[in-house]
């Protein structure tokens, strides 16, 4: 056997392949690798450029988040400094904010069911009937003086 060629397919992160050449001649090895190497080198360079662009985009997003955090830190520092200078005003503002939030977000008390006008009418009728019955009973029994 003068030479042996092996092609290995790998399927990690997409389908790619590598070529192996086993032989005695360095010139033949270079000639066999030349068409594959250029193509593979170009693909690797494109993949690296794509990964670098993706990393730069991700870094830009994180930079924007860091900018927002920096602004929040500046605002918090100014607020704390103002609160140290004017503690009564800060306490009043905090109390008003907490009361407002509790009124907006707090649970509402359930109202006790009130009797409607219809219910009152029914009760009045029942009371009148009871009074009529009492009057009838009192008329039937003779009073002893």
mmCIF file of N, CA and C in Angstrom:
data_model
loop_
_atom_site.group_PDB
_atom_site.id
_atom_site.type_symbol
_atom_site.label_atom_id
_atom_site.label_comp_id
_atom_site.label_asym_id
_atom_site.label_seq_id
_atom_site.Cartn_x
_atom_site.Cartn_y
_atom_site.Cartn_z
ATOM 1 N N UNK A 1 0.867 -1.168 0.000
ATOM 2 C CA UNK A 1 0.000 0.000 0.000
ATOM 3 C C UNK A 1 0.910 1.226 0.000
ATOM 4 N N UNK A 2 0.730 2.053 -0.994
ATOM 5 C CA UNK A 2 1.539 3.251 -1.139
ATOM 6 C C UNK A 2 0.983 4.435 -0.384
ATOM 7 N N UNK A 3 -0.346 4.489 -0.186
ATOM 8 C CA UNK A 3 -0.949 5.633 0.508
ATOM 9 C C UNK A 3 -2.310 5.222 1.040
ATOM 10 N N UNK A 4 -2.789 5.996 2.005
ATOM 11 C CA UNK A 4 -4.092 5.724 2.603
ATOM 12 C C UNK A 4 -4.786 7.060 2.839
ATOM 13 N N UNK A 5 -6.021 7.191 2.404
ATOM 14 C CA UNK A 5 -6.790 8.425 2.615
ATOM 15 C C UNK A 5 -7.992 8.091 3.487
ATOM 16 N N UNK A 6 -8.244 8.921 4.478
ATOM 17 C CA UNK A 6 -9.358 8.711 5.405
ATOM 18 C C UNK A 6 -10.150 10.012 5.492
ATOM 19 N N UNK A 7 -11.465 9.899 5.389
ATOM 20 C CA UNK A 7 -12.325 11.072 5.536
ATOM 21 C C UNK A 7 -13.222 10.838 6.745
ATOM 22 N N UNK A 8 -13.195 11.756 7.682
ATOM 23 C CA UNK A 8 -13.952 11.611 8.922
ATOM 24 C C UNK A 8 -15.021 12.698 8.965
ATOM 25 N N UNK A 9 -16.266 12.272 9.169
ATOM 26 C CA UNK A 9 -17.378 13.215 9.299
ATOM 27 C C UNK A 9 -17.676 13.399 10.781
ATOM 28 N N UNK A 10 -17.828 14.628 11.192
ATOM 29 C CA UNK A 10 -18.224 14.909 12.576
ATOM 30 C C UNK A 10 -19.495 15.732 12.549
ATOM 31 N N UNK A 11 -20.352 15.506 13.517
ATOM 32 C CA UNK A 11 -21.640 16.210 13.515
ATOM 33 C C UNK A 11 -21.840 17.078 14.755
ATOM 34 N N UNK A 12 -20.771 17.491 15.368
ATOM 35 C CA UNK A 12 -20.907 18.410 16.493
ATOM 36 C C UNK A 12 -21.041 19.829 15.959
ATOM 37 N N UNK A 13 -22.112 20.501 16.362
ATOM 38 C CA UNK A 13 -22.382 21.882 15.936
ATOM 39 C C UNK A 13 -22.442 21.982 14.414
ATOM 40 N N UNK A 14 -23.225 21.158 13.806
ATOM 41 C CA UNK A 14 -23.354 21.183 12.354
ATOM 42 C C UNK A 14 -22.483 20.102 11.732
ATOM 43 N N UNK A 15 -22.669 19.897 10.450
ATOM 44 C CA UNK A 15 -21.923 18.846 9.753
ATOM 45 C C UNK A 15 -20.660 19.457 9.157
ATOM 46 N N UNK A 16 -19.530 18.923 9.570
ATOM 47 C CA UNK A 16 -18.239 19.341 9.015
ATOM 48 C C UNK A 16 -17.436 18.075 8.718
ATOM 49 N N UNK A 17 -16.386 18.229 7.993
ATOM 50 C CA UNK A 17 -15.546 17.060 7.718
ATOM 51 C C UNK A 17 -14.090 17.487 7.658
ATOM 52 N N UNK A 18 -13.228 16.543 7.969
ATOM 53 C CA UNK A 18 -11.789 16.744 7.898
ATOM 54 C C UNK A 18 -11.211 15.647 7.005
ATOM 55 N N UNK A 19 -10.172 15.986 6.303
ATOM 56 C CA UNK A 19 -9.519 15.013 5.421
ATOM 57 C C UNK A 19 -8.148 14.668 5.989
ATOM 58 N N UNK A 20 -7.811 13.415 5.919
ATOM 59 C CA UNK A 20 -6.502 12.938 6.346
ATOM 60 C C UNK A 20 -5.805 12.305 5.137
ATOM 61 N N UNK A 21 -4.549 12.570 5.014
ATOM 62 C CA UNK A 21 -3.760 11.964 3.932
ATOM 63 C C UNK A 21 -2.540 11.317 4.569
ATOM 64 N N UNK A 22 -2.367 10.075 4.310
ATOM 65 C CA UNK A 22 -1.182 9.369 4.791
ATOM 66 C C UNK A 22 -0.377 8.929 3.574
ATOM 67 N N UNK A 23 0.842 9.378 3.503
ATOM 68 C CA UNK A 23 1.694 9.021 2.368
ATOM 69 C C UNK A 23 3.150 9.304 2.682
ATOM 70 N N UNK A 24 4.021 8.943 1.753
ATOM 71 C CA UNK A 24 5.456 9.108 1.948
ATOM 72 C C UNK A 24 5.960 10.425 1.383
ATOM 73 N N UNK A 25 5.222 11.052 0.470
ATOM 74 C CA UNK A 25 5.709 12.242 -0.216
ATOM 75 C C UNK A 25 5.078 13.504 0.375
ATOM 76 N N UNK A 26 5.918 14.453 0.760
ATOM 77 C CA UNK A 26 5.442 15.733 1.294
ATOM 78 C C UNK A 26 4.793 16.549 0.182
ATOM 79 N N UNK A 27 5.353 16.491 -1.005
ATOM 80 C CA UNK A 27 4.792 17.247 -2.129
ATOM 81 C C UNK A 27 3.389 16.757 -2.473
ATOM 82 N N UNK A 28 3.191 15.450 -2.481
ATOM 83 C CA UNK A 28 1.855 14.909 -2.759
ATOM 84 C C UNK A 28 0.866 15.310 -1.658
ATOM 85 N N UNK A 29 1.337 15.330 -0.410
ATOM 86 C CA UNK A 29 0.466 15.725 0.706
ATOM 87 C C UNK A 29 0.027 17.182 0.548
ATOM 88 N N UNK A 30 0.968 18.058 0.173
ATOM 89 C CA UNK A 30 0.623 19.474 -0.034
ATOM 90 C C UNK A 30 -0.342 19.634 -1.200
ATOM 91 N N UNK A 31 -0.112 18.880 -2.256
ATOM 92 C CA UNK A 31 -0.983 18.962 -3.436
ATOM 93 C C UNK A 31 -2.387 18.457 -3.100
ATOM 94 N N UNK A 32 -2.482 17.431 -2.279
ATOM 95 C CA UNK A 32 -3.794 16.897 -1.903
ATOM 96 C C UNK A 32 -4.518 17.839 -0.936
ATOM 97 N N UNK A 33 -3.780 18.520 -0.075
ATOM 98 C CA UNK A 33 -4.393 19.383 0.940
ATOM 99 C C UNK A 33 -4.776 20.755 0.403
ATOM 100 N N UNK A 34 -4.113 21.193 -0.645
ATOM 101 C CA UNK A 34 -4.303 22.556 -1.150
ATOM 102 C C UNK A 34 -5.757 22.915 -1.459
ATOM 103 N N UNK A 35 -6.526 22.152 -2.217
ATOM 104 C CA UNK A 35 -7.899 22.564 -2.518
ATOM 105 C C UNK A 35 -8.810 22.561 -1.276
ATOM 106 N N UNK A 36 -8.546 21.645 -0.371
ATOM 107 C CA UNK A 36 -9.387 21.563 0.819
ATOM 108 C C UNK A 36 -9.011 22.625 1.855
ATOM 109 N N UNK A 37 -7.700 22.882 1.979
ATOM 110 C CA UNK A 37 -7.231 23.809 2.999
ATOM 111 C C UNK A 37 -7.728 25.226 2.740
ATOM 112 N N UNK A 38 -7.641 25.666 1.506
ATOM 113 C CA UNK A 38 -8.077 27.033 1.187
ATOM 114 C C UNK A 38 -9.561 27.214 1.494
ATOM 115 N N UNK A 39 -10.365 26.235 1.112
ATOM 116 C CA UNK A 39 -11.804 26.320 1.359
ATOM 117 C C UNK A 39 -12.093 26.320 2.859
ATOM 118 N N UNK A 40 -11.413 25.419 3.566
ATOM 119 C CA UNK A 40 -11.649 25.320 5.003
ATOM 120 C C UNK A 40 -11.156 26.570 5.724
ATOM 121 N N UNK A 41 -10.020 27.114 5.325
ATOM 122 C CA UNK A 41 -9.482 28.321 5.955
ATOM 123 C C UNK A 41 -10.432 29.499 5.744
ATOM 124 N N UNK A 42 -11.008 29.604 4.545
ATOM 125 C CA UNK A 42 -11.957 30.687 4.269
ATOM 126 C C UNK A 42 -13.222 30.527 5.120
ATOM 127 N N UNK A 43 -13.705 29.290 5.252
ATOM 128 C CA UNK A 43 -14.895 29.040 6.078
ATOM 129 C C UNK A 43 -14.623 29.346 7.548
ATOM 130 N N UNK A 44 -13.449 28.965 8.033
ATOM 131 C CA UNK A 44 -13.103 29.243 9.424
ATOM 132 C C UNK A 44 -12.979 30.742 9.671
ATOM 133 N N UNK A 45 -12.385 31.457 8.730
ATOM 134 C CA UNK A 45 -12.253 32.906 8.880
ATOM 135 C C UNK A 45 -13.629 33.570 8.902
ATOM 136 N N UNK A 46 -14.535 33.100 8.047
ATOM 137 C CA UNK A 46 -15.893 33.651 8.025
ATOM 138 C C UNK A 46 -16.624 33.339 9.330
ATOM 139 N N UNK A 47 -16.441 32.127 9.841
ATOM 140 C CA UNK A 47 -17.089 31.746 11.100
ATOM 141 C C UNK A 47 -16.542 32.569 12.264
ATOM 142 N N UNK A 48 -15.241 32.798 12.277
ATOM 143 C CA UNK A 48 -14.639 33.613 13.334
ATOM 144 C C UNK A 48 -15.115 35.059 13.249
ATOM 145 N N UNK A 49 -15.232 35.589 12.036
ATOM 146 C CA UNK A 49 -15.722 36.959 11.869
ATOM 147 C C UNK A 49 -17.170 37.072 12.340
ATOM 148 N N UNK A 50 -17.968 36.060 12.028
ATOM 149 C CA UNK A 50 -19.370 36.054 12.458
ATOM 150 C C UNK A 50 -19.458 35.990 13.984
ATOM 151 N N UNK A 51 -18.618 35.146 14.597
ATOM 152 C CA UNK A 51 -18.606 35.032 16.057
ATOM 153 C C UNK A 51 -18.146 36.336 16.699
ATOM 154 N N UNK A 52 -17.161 36.997 16.088
ATOM 155 C CA UNK A 52 -16.679 38.267 16.619
ATOM 156 C C UNK A 52 -17.756 39.343 16.519
ATOM 157 N N UNK A 53 -18.495 39.352 15.411
ATOM 158 C CA UNK A 53 -19.580 40.327 15.253
ATOM 159 C C UNK A 53 -20.679 40.077 16.281
ATOM 160 N N UNK A 54 -20.975 38.818 16.512
ATOM 161 C CA UNK A 54 -21.999 38.465 17.506
ATOM 162 C C UNK A 54 -21.544 38.883 18.907
ATOM 163 N N UNK A 55 -20.267 38.653 19.212
ATOM 164 C CA UNK A 55 -19.729 39.043 20.515
ATOM 165 C C UNK A 55 -19.741 40.562 20.676
ATOM 166 N N UNK A 56 -19.430 41.289 19.602
ATOM 167 C CA UNK A 56 -19.453 42.750 19.659
ATOM 168 C C UNK A 56 -20.870 43.266 19.877
ATOM 169 N N UNK A 57 -21.833 42.633 19.224
ATOM 170 C CA UNK A 57 -23.235 43.031 19.396
ATOM 171 C C UNK A 57 -23.694 42.775 20.830
ATOM 172 N N UNK A 58 -23.298 41.633 21.376
ATOM 173 C CA UNK A 58 -23.654 41.305 22.759
ATOM 174 C C UNK A 58 -22.996 42.292 23.724
ATOM 175 N N UNK A 59 -21.747 42.647 23.462
ATOM 176 C CA UNK A 59 -21.046 43.612 24.305
ATOM 177 C C UNK A 59 -21.720 44.981 24.234
ATOM 178 N N UNK A 60 -22.222 45.347 23.062
ATOM 179 C CA UNK A 60 -22.915 46.630 22.896
ATOM 180 C C UNK A 60 -24.201 46.653 23.718
ATOM 181 N N UNK A 61 -24.924 45.531 23.723
ATOM 182 C CA UNK A 61 -26.143 45.454 24.535
ATOM 183 C C UNK A 61 -25.807 45.579 26.014
ATOM 184 N N UNK A 62 -24.747 44.906 26.440
ATOM 185 C CA UNK A 62 -24.346 44.985 27.839
ATOM 186 C C UNK A 62 -23.857 46.383 28.180
ATOM 187 N N UNK A 63 -23.245 47.042 27.217
ATOM 188 C CA UNK A 63 -22.783 48.404 27.439
ATOM 189 C C UNK A 63 -23.976 49.315 27.679
ATOM 190 N N UNK A 64 -25.042 49.119 26.914
ATOM 191 C CA UNK A 64 -26.258 49.906 27.118
ATOM 192 C C UNK A 64 -26.851 49.655 28.489
ATOM 193 N N UNK A 65 -26.814 48.417 28.938
ATOM 194 C CA UNK A 65 -27.333 48.083 30.260
ATOM 195 C C UNK A 65 -26.460 48.718 31.335
ATOM 196 N N UNK A 66 -25.157 48.700 31.114
ATOM 197 C CA UNK A 66 -24.259 49.322 32.079
ATOM 198 C C UNK A 66 -24.499 50.823 32.134
ATOM 199 N N UNK A 67 -24.818 51.430 30.999
ATOM 200 C CA UNK A 67 -25.113 52.862 30.975
ATOM 201 C C UNK A 67 -26.356 53.179 31.785
ATOM 202 N N UNK A 68 -27.369 52.329 31.671
ATOM 203 C CA UNK A 68 -28.596 52.534 32.439
ATOM 204 C C UNK A 68 -28.322 52.355 33.928
ATOM 205 N N UNK A 69 -27.506 51.363 34.267
ATOM 206 C CA UNK A 69 -27.162 51.154 35.670
ATOM 207 C C UNK A 69 -26.352 52.325 36.216
ATOM 208 N N UNK A 70 -25.503 52.880 35.384
ATOM 209 C CA UNK A 70 -24.702 54.027 35.799
ATOM 210 C C UNK A 70 -25.601 55.229 36.080
ATOM 211 N N UNK A 71 -26.598 55.455 35.217
ATOM 212 C CA UNK A 71 -27.540 56.556 35.432
ATOM 213 C C UNK A 71 -28.346 56.341 36.704
ATOM 214 N N UNK A 72 -28.759 55.098 36.943
ATOM 215 C CA UNK A 72 -29.516 54.794 38.159
ATOM 216 C C UNK A 72 -28.654 55.017 39.398
ATOM 217 N N UNK A 73 -27.379 54.684 39.297
ATOM 218 C CA UNK A 73 -26.472 54.894 40.425
ATOM 219 C C UNK A 73 -26.308 56.384 40.720
ATOM 220 N N UNK A 74 -26.180 57.194 39.686
ATOM 221 C CA UNK A 74 -26.057 58.643 39.865
ATOM 222 C C UNK A 74 -27.328 59.202 40.504
ATOM 223 N N UNK A 75 -28.483 58.765 40.034
ATOM 224 C CA UNK A 75 -29.759 59.223 40.593
ATOM 225 C C UNK A 75 -29.879 58.830 42.063
ATOM 226 N N UNK A 76 -29.507 57.599 42.384
ATOM 227 C CA UNK A 76 -29.596 57.131 43.771
ATOM 228 C C UNK A 76 -28.654 57.920 44.670
ATOM 229 N N UNK A 77 -27.458 58.208 44.180
ATOM 230 C CA UNK A 77 -26.495 58.978 44.964
ATOM 231 C C UNK A 77 -27.019 60.383 45.231
ATOM 232 N N UNK A 78 -27.584 61.023 44.219
ATOM 233 C CA UNK A 78 -28.146 62.365 44.403
ATOM 234 C C UNK A 78 -29.303 62.341 45.392
ATOM 235 N N UNK A 79 -30.139 61.322 45.313
ATOM 236 C CA UNK A 79 -31.286 61.213 46.213
ATOM 237 C C UNK A 79 -30.827 61.020 47.651
ATOM 238 N N UNK A 80 -29.829 60.188 47.856
ATOM 239 C CA UNK A 80 -29.315 59.957 49.211
ATOM 240 C C UNK A 80 -28.681 61.223 49.770
ATOM 241 N N UNK A 81 -27.929 61.946 48.945
ATOM 242 C CA UNK A 81 -27.325 63.199 49.400
ATOM 243 C C UNK A 81 -28.391 64.216 49.793
ATOM 244 N N UNK A 82 -29.437 64.317 49.005
ATOM 245 C CA UNK A 82 -30.530 65.247 49.315
ATOM 246 C C UNK A 82 -31.234 64.825 50.599
ATOM 247 N N UNK A 83 -31.426 63.532 50.789
ATOM 248 C CA UNK A 83 -32.079 63.034 52.001
ATOM 249 C C UNK A 83 -31.236 63.324 53.236
ATOM 250 N N UNK A 84 -29.911 63.256 53.098
ATOM 251 C CA UNK A 84 -29.037 63.584 54.230
ATOM 252 C C UNK A 84 -29.119 65.065 54.572
ATOM 253 N N UNK A 85 -29.243 65.915 53.550
ATOM 254 C CA UNK A 85 -29.328 67.357 53.780
ATOM 255 C C UNK A 85 -30.681 67.757 54.357
ATOM 256 N N UNK A 86 -31.754 67.128 53.909
ATOM 257 C CA UNK A 86 -33.116 67.484 54.330
ATOM 258 C C UNK A 86 -33.869 66.217 54.753
ATOM 259 N N UNK A 87 -33.615 65.724 55.966
ATOM 260 C CA UNK A 87 -34.214 64.450 56.371
ATOM 261 C C UNK A 87 -35.732 64.516 56.542
ATOM 262 N N UNK A 88 -36.271 65.637 57.009
ATOM 263 C CA UNK A 88 -37.724 65.730 57.188
ATOM 264 C C UNK A 88 -38.452 65.694 55.847
ATOM 265 N N UNK A 89 -37.931 66.409 54.884
ATOM 266 C CA UNK A 89 -38.557 66.401 53.559
ATOM 267 C C UNK A 89 -38.468 65.004 52.938
ATOM 268 N N UNK A 90 -37.343 64.341 53.131
ATOM 269 C CA UNK A 90 -37.180 62.991 52.588
ATOM 270 C C UNK A 90 -38.142 62.017 53.266
ATOM 271 N N UNK A 91 -38.286 62.129 54.583
ATOM 272 C CA UNK A 91 -39.201 61.240 55.305
ATOM 273 C C UNK A 91 -40.642 61.488 54.874
ATOM 274 N N UNK A 92 -41.012 62.752 54.703
ATOM 275 C CA UNK A 92 -42.367 63.077 54.246
ATOM 276 C C UNK A 92 -42.637 62.547 52.851
ATOM 277 N N UNK A 93 -41.670 62.690 51.981
ATOM 278 C CA UNK A 93 -41.819 62.187 50.613
ATOM 279 C C UNK A 93 -41.944 60.668 50.608
ATOM 280 N N UNK A 94 -41.113 60.004 51.391
ATOM 281 C CA UNK A 94 -41.169 58.547 51.476
ATOM 282 C C UNK A 94 -42.509 58.085 52.041
ATOM 283 N N UNK A 95 -42.977 58.758 53.085
ATOM 284 C CA UNK A 95 -44.261 58.395 53.685
ATOM 285 C C UNK A 95 -45.403 58.599 52.697
ATOM 286 N N UNK A 96 -45.397 59.732 51.994
ATOM 287 C CA UNK A 96 -46.453 59.998 51.008
ATOM 288 C C UNK A 96 -46.425 58.965 49.885
ATOM 289 N N UNK A 97 -45.242 58.584 49.468
ATOM 290 C CA UNK A 97 -45.122 57.570 48.414
ATOM 291 C C UNK A 97 -45.663 56.226 48.885
ATOM 292 N N UNK A 98 -45.295 55.824 50.092
ATOM 293 C CA UNK A 98 -45.767 54.539 50.620
ATOM 294 C C UNK A 98 -47.277 54.525 50.820
ATOM 295 N N UNK A 99 -47.829 55.622 51.323
ATOM 296 C CA UNK A 99 -49.282 55.692 51.518
ATOM 297 C C UNK A 99 -49.993 55.629 50.173
ATOM 298 N N UNK A 100 -49.479 56.358 49.194
ATOM 299 C CA UNK A 100 -50.095 56.340 47.859
ATOM 300 C C UNK A 100 -50.056 54.945 47.254
ATOM 301 N N UNK A 101 -48.920 54.295 47.357
ATOM 302 C CA UNK A 101 -48.807 52.940 46.810
ATOM 303 C C UNK A 101 -49.715 51.961 47.546
ATOM 304 N N UNK A 102 -49.818 52.106 48.852
ATOM 305 C CA UNK A 102 -50.685 51.181 49.591
ATOM 306 C C UNK A 102 -52.147 51.410 49.251
ATOM 307 N N UNK A 103 -52.519 52.651 48.975
ATOM 308 C CA UNK A 103 -53.904 52.930 48.592
ATOM 309 C C UNK A 103 -54.196 52.400 47.190
ATOM 310 N N UNK A 104 -53.234 52.499 46.308
ATOM 311 C CA UNK A 104 -53.432 52.031 44.938
ATOM 312 C C UNK A 104 -53.370 50.513 44.833
ATOM 313 N N UNK A 105 -52.465 49.909 45.571
ATOM 314 C CA UNK A 105 -52.233 48.474 45.419
ATOM 315 C C UNK A 105 -52.827 47.634 46.543
ATOM 316 N N UNK A 106 -53.286 48.256 47.594
ATOM 317 C CA UNK A 106 -53.791 47.509 48.739
ATOM 318 C C UNK A 106 -55.124 46.857 48.453
ATOM 319 N N UNK A 107 -55.502 45.913 49.340
ATOM 320 C CA UNK A 107 -56.779 45.235 49.188
ATOM 321 C C UNK A 107 -57.899 46.153 49.645
ATOM 322 N N UNK A 108 -59.002 46.043 48.972
ATOM 323 C CA UNK A 108 -60.176 46.808 49.363
ATOM 324 C C UNK A 108 -60.979 45.982 50.351
ATOM 325 N N UNK A 109 -61.562 46.659 51.341
ATOM 326 C CA UNK A 109 -62.401 45.960 52.302
ATOM 327 C C UNK A 109 -63.717 45.616 51.638
ATOM 328 N N UNK A 110 -64.212 44.438 51.962
ATOM 329 C CA UNK A 110 -65.499 44.045 51.409
ATOM 330 C C UNK A 110 -66.588 44.775 52.175
ATOM 331 N N UNK A 111 -67.503 45.361 51.445
ATOM 332 C CA UNK A 111 -68.608 46.073 52.071
ATOM 333 C C UNK A 111 -69.618 45.059 52.583
ATOM 334 N N UNK A 112 -70.168 45.351 53.771
ATOM 335 C CA UNK A 112 -71.176 44.444 54.309
ATOM 336 C C UNK A 112 -72.437 44.593 53.476
ATOM 337 N N UNK A 113 -73.118 43.503 53.231
ATOM 338 C CA UNK A 113 -74.317 43.593 52.384
ATOM 339 C C UNK A 113 -75.399 44.407 53.083
ATOM 340 N N UNK A 114 -75.846 45.433 52.412
ATOM 341 C CA UNK A 114 -76.906 46.287 52.950
ATOM 342 C C UNK A 114 -78.241 45.758 52.470
ATOM 343 N N UNK A 115 -79.233 46.012 53.293
ATOM 344 C CA UNK A 115 -80.577 45.605 52.889
ATOM 345 C C UNK A 115 -81.070 46.578 51.834
ATOM 346 N N UNK A 116 -81.646 46.032 50.827
ATOM 347 C CA UNK A 116 -82.182 46.892 49.780
ATOM 348 C C UNK A 116 -83.571 47.347 50.183
ATOM 349 N N UNK A 117 -84.132 48.250 49.423
ATOM 350 C CA UNK A 117 -85.472 48.757 49.709
ATOM 351 C C UNK A 117 -86.489 47.631 49.653
ATOM 352 N N UNK A 118 -86.293 46.680 48.757
ATOM 353 C CA UNK A 118 -87.220 45.553 48.645
ATOM 354 C C UNK A 118 -87.235 44.737 49.928
ATOM 355 N N UNK A 119 -86.069 44.526 50.509
ATOM 356 C CA UNK A 119 -85.989 43.761 51.747
ATOM 357 C C UNK A 119 -86.689 44.506 52.875
ATOM 358 N N UNK A 120 -86.546 45.832 52.909
ATOM 359 C CA UNK A 120 -87.196 46.626 53.948
ATOM 360 C C UNK A 120 -88.705 46.522 53.826
ATOM 361 N N UNK A 121 -89.225 46.518 52.601
ATOM 362 C CA UNK A 121 -90.666 46.409 52.394
ATOM 363 C C UNK A 121 -91.179 45.076 52.912
ATOM 364 N N UNK A 122 -90.435 44.013 52.650
ATOM 365 C CA UNK A 122 -90.840 42.695 53.123
ATOM 366 C C UNK A 122 -90.862 42.656 54.640
ATOM 367 N N UNK A 123 -89.877 43.263 55.261
ATOM 368 C CA UNK A 123 -89.825 43.279 56.716
ATOM 369 C C UNK A 123 -90.992 44.071 57.289
ATOM 370 N N UNK A 124 -91.333 45.196 56.645
ATOM 371 C CA UNK A 124 -92.450 46.013 57.118
ATOM 372 C C UNK A 124 -93.754 45.230 57.024
ATOM 373 N N UNK A 125 -93.940 44.500 55.940
ATOM 374 C CA UNK A 125 -95.163 43.718 55.768
ATOM 375 C C UNK A 125 -95.262 42.635 56.833
ATOM 376 N N UNK A 126 -94.152 41.994 57.135
ATOM 377 C CA UNK A 126 -94.159 40.955 58.158
ATOM 378 C C UNK A 126 -94.500 41.550 59.518
ATOM 379 N N UNK A 127 -93.949 42.717 59.806
ATOM 380 C CA UNK A 127 -94.237 43.364 61.080
ATOM 381 C C UNK A 127 -95.711 43.746 61.174
ATOM 382 N N UNK A 128 -96.280 44.237 60.087
ATOM 383 C CA UNK A 128 -97.694 44.613 60.088
ATOM 384 C C UNK A 128 -98.572 43.389 60.314
ATOM 385 N N UNK A 129 -98.230 42.270 59.686
ATOM 386 C CA UNK A 129 -99.005 41.042 59.871
ATOM 387 C C UNK A 129 -98.945 40.581 61.322
ATOM 388 N N UNK A 130 -97.765 40.672 61.928
ATOM 389 C CA UNK A 130 -97.636 40.272 63.323
ATOM 390 C C UNK A 130 -98.468 41.180 64.223
ATOM 391 N N UNK A 131 -98.478 42.477 63.930
ATOM 392 C CA UNK A 131 -99.266 43.413 64.729
ATOM 393 C C UNK A 131 -100.757 43.124 64.578
ATOM 394 N N UNK A 132 -101.185 42.814 63.351
ATOM 395 C CA UNK A 132 -102.597 42.490 63.125
ATOM 396 C C UNK A 132 -102.993 41.247 63.915
ATOM 397 N N UNK A 133 -102.128 40.242 63.924
ATOM 398 C CA UNK A 133 -102.421 39.021 64.671
ATOM 399 C C UNK A 133 -102.509 39.312 66.165
ATOM 400 N N UNK A 134 -101.613 40.152 66.656
ATOM 401 C CA UNK A 134 -101.635 40.514 68.072
ATOM 402 C C UNK A 134 -102.922 41.265 68.413
ATOM 403 N N UNK A 135 -103.355 42.157 67.507
ATOM 404 C CA UNK A 135 -104.589 42.915 67.733
ATOM 405 C C UNK A 135 -105.786 41.974 67.776
ATOM 406 N N UNK A 136 -105.837 40.996 66.876
ATOM 407 C CA UNK A 136 -106.946 40.045 66.839
ATOM 408 C C UNK A 136 -106.991 39.223 68.121
ATOM 409 N N UNK A 137 -105.854 38.793 68.605
ATOM 410 C CA UNK A 137 -105.802 38.003 69.829
ATOM 411 C C UNK A 137 -106.267 38.833 71.020
ATOM 412 N N UNK A 138 -105.851 40.084 71.031
ATOM 413 C CA UNK A 138 -106.236 40.921 72.162
ATOM 414 C C UNK A 138 -107.729 41.236 72.137
ATOM 415 N N UNK A 139 -108.366 41.277 70.985
ATOM 416 C CA UNK A 139 -109.801 41.544 70.881
ATOM 417 C C UNK A 139 -110.606 40.324 71.309
ATOM 418 N N UNK A 140 -110.109 39.128 71.074
ATOM 419 C CA UNK A 140 -110.834 37.908 71.393
ATOM 420 C C UNK A 140 -110.838 37.636 72.898
ATOM 421 N N UNK A 141 -109.786 37.941 73.559
ATOM 422 C CA UNK A 141 -109.755 37.654 74.987
ATOM 423 C C UNK A 141 -110.420 38.782 75.758
ATOM 424 N N UNK A 142 -111.384 38.432 76.587
ATOM 425 C CA UNK A 142 -112.047 39.486 77.364
ATOM 426 C C UNK A 142 -111.129 39.976 78.471
ATOM 427 N N UNK A 143 -111.247 41.236 78.703
ATOM 428 C CA UNK A 143 -110.410 41.834 79.729
ATOM 429 C C UNK A 143 -111.191 41.856 81.041
ATOM 430 N N UNK A 144 -110.525 41.451 82.011
ATOM 431 C CA UNK A 144 -111.162 41.489 83.329
ATOM 432 C C UNK A 144 -110.657 42.704 84.062
ATOM 433 N N UNK A 145 -111.641 43.537 84.519
ATOM 434 C CA UNK A 145 -111.237 44.747 85.232
ATOM 435 C C UNK A 145 -111.371 44.598 86.699
#
